[in-house]
Amino acid sequence: MSSGTRVLVLNAGSSSVKYQLIDMLDGSRLASGLVERIGEANGRLVHTPRSGSKRESLEVFPDHAAALKSVAEELAADGVGLDSPELAVIGHRVVHGGLRFTAPTLVTEEVLAEVRRLVPVAPLHNPANITGIEVARSLRPDLPQVAVFDTAFHATMPEHAARYAIDKAVADEHRVRRYGFHGTSHQYVSRATAALLGKDPAEINVIVLHLGNGGSASAVAGGVCVDTSMGLTPLEGLVMGTRSGDVDPGVVFHLHRVGGLTIDEIDSLLNRRSGLLGLCGDNDMREILRRAEQGDADAKLAFDTYVHRLRKYIGAYYAVLGRVDAIAFTAGVGENAAPVRAAATAGLEELGIAVDAELNSVRSGEARVISPGYARVTVAVVPTDEELEIARQAFALVHTSS
Ligand code: ADP
């Protein structure tokens, strides 16, 4: 087994690959970057070395293999190439692990076949993740490849939280149940929140609000996920940048039967043209806050709808947990949008929840408490780091299985 300490983390999407090379000695980034628009005429690679300035190359990347080859060249140019003996493992983000993969998993042919079998429940994500693994394997066939699943942290949800109340036989036949996503982030943030409080994760109950372009909430009891807002797919739950979150399933029947939309059109409507974008034409919270400030009614309604849903989940997960020690805001909106944090927690003093306006307005990349000292529940901003968590899990797996 390699004595190296570096982990390459790959997050392969349908037309993009994000990567980070992390040194596990201190968690530092040796390089990071992104290849966009793979398979299109106007591909782009942006590479950020540890020192020195970003490098951008505009070229056509016909497929993921071409993209990863260019990434390998960029890394080699920095002296941290894939052939280095320092590289211990490649960690892959894999979106859907179904019921089988509830922990980081060493990739074998059999594992890949099972991830392929899950494509029908994650048609947008798993195929790209599989391609990323196959290409990385062809570049370094001797190196362990570890899959870290977005669904894994949620596998501890009790059956009554994971089930939809539909015919059990139909649900079982088609593997219809709530899996949840963003698990790596919920896991990282719930632990980082415990660290911020100076507690062991097993001692505290946390509501994690991951608010990025996609968004999800989770209820974590003693370090274990007991409920989360995304379901069979990432469409359920909170209002997101372009996804509707919760809607009455009857909306789908209505749009089809009365509105004449096809199933694919409704899928696209709910996933790509709904949420904040559907409500006001913008999906970037910065723009929505700016427009709302200027009195724009659509932007104000989008903000209010977003916050209302968030408050409903805070209330729901308070009841699920019974006792809440902390609420953690994370990801692009959660870490940066003070007005969202303020509005989501306003008027909840009876529940022991309060946010201090001054602490809430502090801008920082560090984990920080924003509730006043007297509040029973600690409200915190806890930056997420999914890549570091993937690297940790992949590295730990190859070291314990050796
Ligand atoms: P992703 O889900 O793509 O990983 P991020 O977690 O990076 O997304 O979050 C991206 C979103 O964060 C943006 O769409 C934007 O709405 C929001 N955001 C980023 N910076 C700010 C900011 N300063 N104020 C408000 N919202 C912000």
PDB file of C-alpha atoms in Angstrom, residues 182 210-216 230 234 238-243 271 274-277 282-285 306 330-334:
ATOM      1  CA  HIS A 182     -25.722  16.373   0.329  1.00  0.00           C
ATOM      2  CA  HIS A 210     -27.323  23.292   3.645  1.00  0.00           C
ATOM      3  CA  LEU A 211     -28.401  26.222   1.487  1.00  0.00           C
ATOM      4  CA  GLY A 212     -26.520  26.357  -1.807  1.00  0.00           C
ATOM      5  CA  ASN A 213     -27.959  26.388  -5.271  1.00  0.00           C
ATOM      6  CA  GLY A 214     -29.471  23.084  -4.233  1.00  0.00           C
ATOM      7  CA  GLY A 215     -30.656  23.041  -0.628  1.00  0.00           C
ATOM      8  CA  SER A 216     -31.479  20.522   2.055  1.00  0.00           C
ATOM      9  CA  MET A 230     -34.482  15.534   0.000  1.00  0.00           C
ATOM     10  CA  PRO A 234     -32.943  15.975  -4.876  1.00  0.00           C
ATOM     11  CA  LEU A 238     -36.677  23.247   0.535  1.00  0.00           C
ATOM     12  CA  VAL A 239     -37.210  25.935  -2.087  1.00  0.00           C
ATOM     13  CA  MET A 240     -33.949  25.909  -4.074  1.00  0.00           C
ATOM     14  CA  GLY A 241     -32.272  27.972  -6.786  1.00  0.00           C
ATOM     15  CA  THR A 242     -34.128  26.292  -9.642  1.00  0.00           C
ATOM     16  CA  ARG A 243     -35.979  23.400  -7.947  1.00  0.00           C
ATOM     17  CA  ASN A 271     -36.013  20.855 -11.553  1.00  0.00           C
ATOM     18  CA  SER A 274     -38.797  26.568 -10.496  1.00  0.00           C
ATOM     19  CA  GLY A 275     -37.632  27.579  -7.030  1.00  0.00           C
ATOM     20  CA  LEU A 276     -36.262  31.108  -6.751  1.00  0.00           C
ATOM     21  CA  LEU A 277     -35.750  31.294 -10.522  1.00  0.00           C
ATOM     22  CA  ASP A 282     -33.233  35.022 -10.583  1.00  0.00           C
ATOM     23  CA  ASN A 283     -31.707  32.096  -8.716  1.00  0.00           C
ATOM     24  CA  ASP A 284     -28.809  33.955  -7.127  1.00  0.00           C
ATOM     25  CA  MET A 285     -29.703  35.043  -3.598  1.00  0.00           C
ATOM     26  CA  TYR A 306     -37.844  30.512   0.489  1.00  0.00           C
ATOM     27  CA  THR A 330     -23.952  26.285   5.572  1.00  0.00           C
ATOM     28  CA  ALA A 331     -23.186  26.495   1.792  1.00  0.00           C
ATOM     29  CA  GLY A 332     -23.357  29.602  -0.412  1.00  0.00           C
ATOM     30  CA  VAL A 333     -26.591  31.107   0.934  1.00  0.00           C
ATOM     31  CA  GLY A 334     -26.274  29.751   4.484  1.00  0.00           C
TER      32      GLY A 334
END
